[in-house]
Phi, psi and omega in degrees: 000132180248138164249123169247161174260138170252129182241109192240137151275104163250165209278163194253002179240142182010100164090013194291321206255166210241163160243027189261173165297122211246134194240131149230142180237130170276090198255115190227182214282335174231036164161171167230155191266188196277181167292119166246127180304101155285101200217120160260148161289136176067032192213115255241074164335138157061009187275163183335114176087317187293145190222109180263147194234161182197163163223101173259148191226153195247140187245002170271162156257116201269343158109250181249117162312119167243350196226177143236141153214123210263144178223130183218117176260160192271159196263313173224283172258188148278140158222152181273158168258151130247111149311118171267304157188152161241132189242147167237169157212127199321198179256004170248355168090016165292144170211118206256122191242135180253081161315138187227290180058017197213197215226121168246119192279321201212199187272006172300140168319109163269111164237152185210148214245174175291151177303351183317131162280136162198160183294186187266300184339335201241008164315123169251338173272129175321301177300315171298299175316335176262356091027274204285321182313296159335311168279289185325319157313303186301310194287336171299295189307308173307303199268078172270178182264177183185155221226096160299300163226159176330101177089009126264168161338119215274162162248190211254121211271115162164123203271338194251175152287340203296319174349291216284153184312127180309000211253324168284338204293212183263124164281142198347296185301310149350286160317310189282331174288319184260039156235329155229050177271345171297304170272339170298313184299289154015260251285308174311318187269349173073019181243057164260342169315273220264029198269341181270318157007007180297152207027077164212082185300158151323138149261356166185172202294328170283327131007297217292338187306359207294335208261021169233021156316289214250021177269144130233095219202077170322326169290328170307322167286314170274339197270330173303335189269318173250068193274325214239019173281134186285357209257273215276017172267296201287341172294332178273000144315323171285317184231031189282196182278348185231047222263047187234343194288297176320140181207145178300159194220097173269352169197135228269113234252149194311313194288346150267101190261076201263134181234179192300354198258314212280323202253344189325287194329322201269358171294145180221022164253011185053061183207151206293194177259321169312276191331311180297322182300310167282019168252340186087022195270356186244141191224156171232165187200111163239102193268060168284000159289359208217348167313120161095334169304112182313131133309151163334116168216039183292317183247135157321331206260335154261157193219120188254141173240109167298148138235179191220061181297153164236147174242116168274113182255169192228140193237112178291153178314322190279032199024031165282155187266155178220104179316128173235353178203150175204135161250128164294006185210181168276334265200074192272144165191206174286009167228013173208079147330156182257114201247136200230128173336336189261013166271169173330142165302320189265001176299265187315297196297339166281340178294304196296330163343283201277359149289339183287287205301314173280347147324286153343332269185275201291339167289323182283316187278329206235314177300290227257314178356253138312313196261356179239319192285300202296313183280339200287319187313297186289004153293310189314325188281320197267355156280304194287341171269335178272324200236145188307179189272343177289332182296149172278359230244316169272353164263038172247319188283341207295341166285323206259005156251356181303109169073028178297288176334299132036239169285352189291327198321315213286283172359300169306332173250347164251357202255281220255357188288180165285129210064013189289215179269311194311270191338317169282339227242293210252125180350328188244020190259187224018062177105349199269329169272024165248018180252322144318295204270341172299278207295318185290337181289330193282011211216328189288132201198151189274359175280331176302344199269355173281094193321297213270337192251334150329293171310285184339323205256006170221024156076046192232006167329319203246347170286113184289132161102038188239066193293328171296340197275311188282286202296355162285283200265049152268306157002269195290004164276317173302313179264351170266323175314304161331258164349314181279337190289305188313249199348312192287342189286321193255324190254141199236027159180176180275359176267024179271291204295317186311336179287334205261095160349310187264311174303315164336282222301335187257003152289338212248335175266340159305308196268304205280321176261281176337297199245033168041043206006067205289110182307338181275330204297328145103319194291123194309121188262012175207166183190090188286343157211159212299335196274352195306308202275001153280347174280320203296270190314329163290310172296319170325311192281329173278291172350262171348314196234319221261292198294314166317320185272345178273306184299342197248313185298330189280351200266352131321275183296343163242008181230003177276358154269122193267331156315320189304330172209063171325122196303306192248169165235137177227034167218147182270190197311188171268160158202024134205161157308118176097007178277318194314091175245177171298335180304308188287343196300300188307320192268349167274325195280136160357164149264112187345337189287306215282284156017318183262302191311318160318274151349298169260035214232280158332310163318289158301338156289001197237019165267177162250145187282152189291162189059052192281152164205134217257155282207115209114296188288108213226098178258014163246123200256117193253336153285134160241021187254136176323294165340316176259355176289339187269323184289337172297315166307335181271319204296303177290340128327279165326301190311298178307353183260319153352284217283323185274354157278352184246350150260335163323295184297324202287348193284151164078007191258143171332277178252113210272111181255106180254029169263020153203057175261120176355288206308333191226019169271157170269135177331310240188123174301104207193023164193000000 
């Protein structure tokens, strides 16, 4: 006779604990035991939050436990569980933890192996490898690719979220927050009046305070005040919400033809604009990406207009960026004026809208989209299909794709669908931002997604007062150090890594399946040492956490005064000088619906969910090995020493930049 104690976790959230019958079979090396029911008399099982003990005796000798397996049949009706983990301890006073972590649905067998991470290589049991085989199989079937529109990133094979595997979807609260965090926002924000309000125009710019009564948002509150300043315009290129666009400009590209007479006044070094160029003082955002893009024509009744604006910036003796010229096409002549800080006021303040605006466009779709949402699902798929749940290589990523999938889902079906909010909202919505995304896919390369060679490549190292630049790569150092401490623990040379089967497969399924082996993309399809697979893993983690919370999080504070980055235009470009009143500046701007529909769309994308959880935190602990439990304390340490330098800096300053102080980037793209 053998006696083990069986130790069961249930979850601390909403709806965790079961009233159903909870069944286990033990399997060790020379035999498994019978289904035995875990039940106390008079005693309320499984409930929330709760950690239940049990002692069961066994009558055979079972060897070394290798498997645990849970069956949970319904009592009166189903309910669901959420399993945290379950641990025993042998008969020999061994004590064994089976990580769970997942929602068990409905009566199919769950089985979970001991918490040991281990490579497929370093399988020695029959019974485990076929196991791991077994799980992998099962999961390539849930988890398929499926080719959402033509030239993008493939998704997760589902059409509704109902689709998607229960193991990913939203946990209760989650699901309920982000259904009604959209209408909290109407209510909250006091624009549920003007939320139907479509072709109702503003009639003047103070008109928009009406829908900032009840924001209390301090950043919001300054940027209404300093909107139309060229100082907080060019500040938000470094450190706004779309702070990826700008690039040093060594030499003034044919199709702008801005010349040194045009720009004098705004030089302050008694040096040519040639001069300047070559000191390195001029920076450019050219949206030739948005060249040839259809406007909105989803409703007839309104008429949305698109540009391809360029923009010239200037770094002043006091090292500020300053907008000094902007053209409104690819395309210079006599119908596309050079527009300069010394024209009529509403001349400039309207060129820059609409430089704001196309911003808008390429930030929503391509920045924030793509490059975070999108690519992060396809680490998340080809992870849950290549690598078991035992590789350490998936308990290192699995916070950081959690409810990737998801929210894309949810994305799919209110943000980009047909008739979502793009289609309602944005100048580039009914089709032209999946025509974004096309052209952006021909340009996208997995080297871009490397944060420190990102800066580099667009000649920004060096430019002061670049606060996303420093605190990305204070992050992204912090999250590569992380990544490496994991890695040196399991792979122990690079023929470790040329060996371990399931990371191939899942680099070869990122690029090749994920990223359709798209030949510009550039993304590896092997990975032969260990620093490869530490760059690899890194970016998955930043991206994911870091790069998501710089696109995402700001978008409150710079798009909820909606003159400042108008979602449409419903006038087209300018084509001379001196045409401009305010009047028309109000008939080029939103309509109170798409304005408010904008207003709260931002809102609910820029909260953080309650019980959030932020980057370093892992309270599910899918490591049981000390090492990395140690190396995750250093990890959340460093991370904590960020933050309290990025609030050091951030004190006393106007304007304070915190979308990437550790403490508020989230683990995981998951709003």
């Amino acid at each position: 006779m053998s006696h083990y104690t069986v130790t069961v976790a249930t979850g601390n959230q909403s709806y965790a604990g079961t009233n159903s019958y909870i069944y286990l079979t033990l399997v060790g090396t020379e035999g498994s035991s019978e289904k035995i029911l875990l039940d106390k008399y008079f005693y309320n099982d499984f409930a929330q939050g709760e950690v239940d003990s049990y002692d069961i005796t066994v009558e055979q000798n079972l060897g070394e436990i290798e498997l645990v397996k849970i069956i949970k049949e319904k009592y009166w009706t189903q309910d669901d569980w959420y399993c945290k983990y379950i641990a025993l301890k042998t008969p020999a006073g061994d004590y064994i933890e089976f990580p769970c972590f997942r929602w068990i649905v409905d009566d199919k067998e769950v089985v979970l192996r001991n918490g040991q991470a281990c490579l497929p290589q370093n399988e020695k049991s029959s019974t485990m490898k076929l196991h791991r085989r077994k799980e992998l199989e099962i999961r390539q079937k849930t988890y398929r690719w499926m080719e959402l529109k033509p030239g993008f990133p493939k998704s997760i094979d589902a059409k509704t979220y109902e689709e998607l595997p229960e193991e990913i979807q939203l946990e209760s609260e989650k699901k309920s927050q982000f259904l009604s965090n959209f209408v909290q926002a109407t209510v909250n924000l006091g624009i549920n009046q003007f939320m139907n309000m479509f072709q109702s125009s503003w009639s003047s710019l103070s008109d928009f305070e009406q829908i900032f009564v009840t924001i209390n948002n301090p950043s919001s509150e300054k940027l209404m005040q300093n909107w139309k300043e060229d100082l907080n315009f060019g500040y938000q290129f470094l450190n706004g919400c779309n702070p990826i666009i700008i690039q040093k400009c060594a030499q003034i590209p044919e199709k702008f033809p801005v010349t040194h007479e045009m720009v004098a006044v705004c030089l302050e070094r008694d040096l040519t604009l040639e001069e300047e160029l070559k000191a390195g003082n001029i920076y450019l955002a050219d949206y030739e990406i948005l060249d040839g893009i259809p406007p909105n024509d989803k409703y007839p009744d309104t008429v949305h207009y698109l540009a391809a604006p360029m923009c010239l910036f200037y770094k002043n003796s006091k090292n500020k960026i300053l907008p000094i010229a902007i053209q409104l096409s690819q395309t210079p002549g006599e119908q596309s004026p050079i527009f300069l800080p010394s024209d009529d006021t509403n001349d400039w303040l309207l060129a820059k809208m609409w430089v704001k605006s196309s911003d808008f466009q390429v930030h929503e779709t391509i920045s924030h989209f793509l490059r975070t949402h999108l690519i992060s699902e396809v680490f998340g798929i080809a992870m849950y299909r290549q690598l078991s749940a035992a590789h350490p290589i998936s308990k290192l990523l699995l916070p950081h794709v959690r409810f990737t999938v998801a929210i894309n889902a949810k994305a799919r079906d209110k943000l980009i669908s047909e008739e979502g909010i793009f289609d309602k909202a944005l100048s580039s919505g009914g089709g032209g931002h999946v025509q974004l995304i096309q052209k952006a896919m021909k340009k996208f390369t997995y080297k871009s997604l490397f944060f420190p060679e990102s800066i580099k490549a667009r000649g920004m190292e060096e430019l002061p007062n670049y606060f996303y630049r420093d605190d990305g790569n204070r992050v992204w150092d912090v999250v590569k150090r992380f990544v490496s401490k994991v890695v040196g623990i399991y792979y122990t040379s690079d023929k470790t890594v040329q060996k371990d089967e399931e990371i191939q497969a899942f680099v070869k399924d990122v690029c090749s399946s994920g990223m359709q082996d798209f030949d510009y993309c550039e993304f590896p399809k092997s990975l032969q040492t260990r620093e490869q697979l530490i760059d690899y893993l890194t970016v998955v983690i930043f991206t994911a956490s870091a790069q998501h919370a710089a696109i995402n999080f700001g978008q409150f504070d710079w798009y909820s005064w909606i003159p400042n980055a108008p979602c449409t235009m419903r006038k087209p470009p300018p084509t001379k000088k001196g045409k401009v009143d305010m009047n028309f500046i109000m008939e080029c701007l939103p309509d109170r619906g798409r304005s408010c529909l904008i207003l709260a769309t931002v809102w609910t994308l820029s909260q953080f969910q309650e019980n959030e959880l932020f980057l370093g935190m892992y309270p599910d602990e899918h490591f049981v090995e000390k090492p990395v439990r140690v190396a995750q304390e250093t990890f959340r340490k460093e991370l904590s020493e960020v933050s309290k330098s990025i609030k050091n800096r951030n004190e006393g300053k106007r304007m304070q930049y915190c979308y990437l102080c550790p403490e508020k980037i989230p683990n995981s793209v998951a709003i």
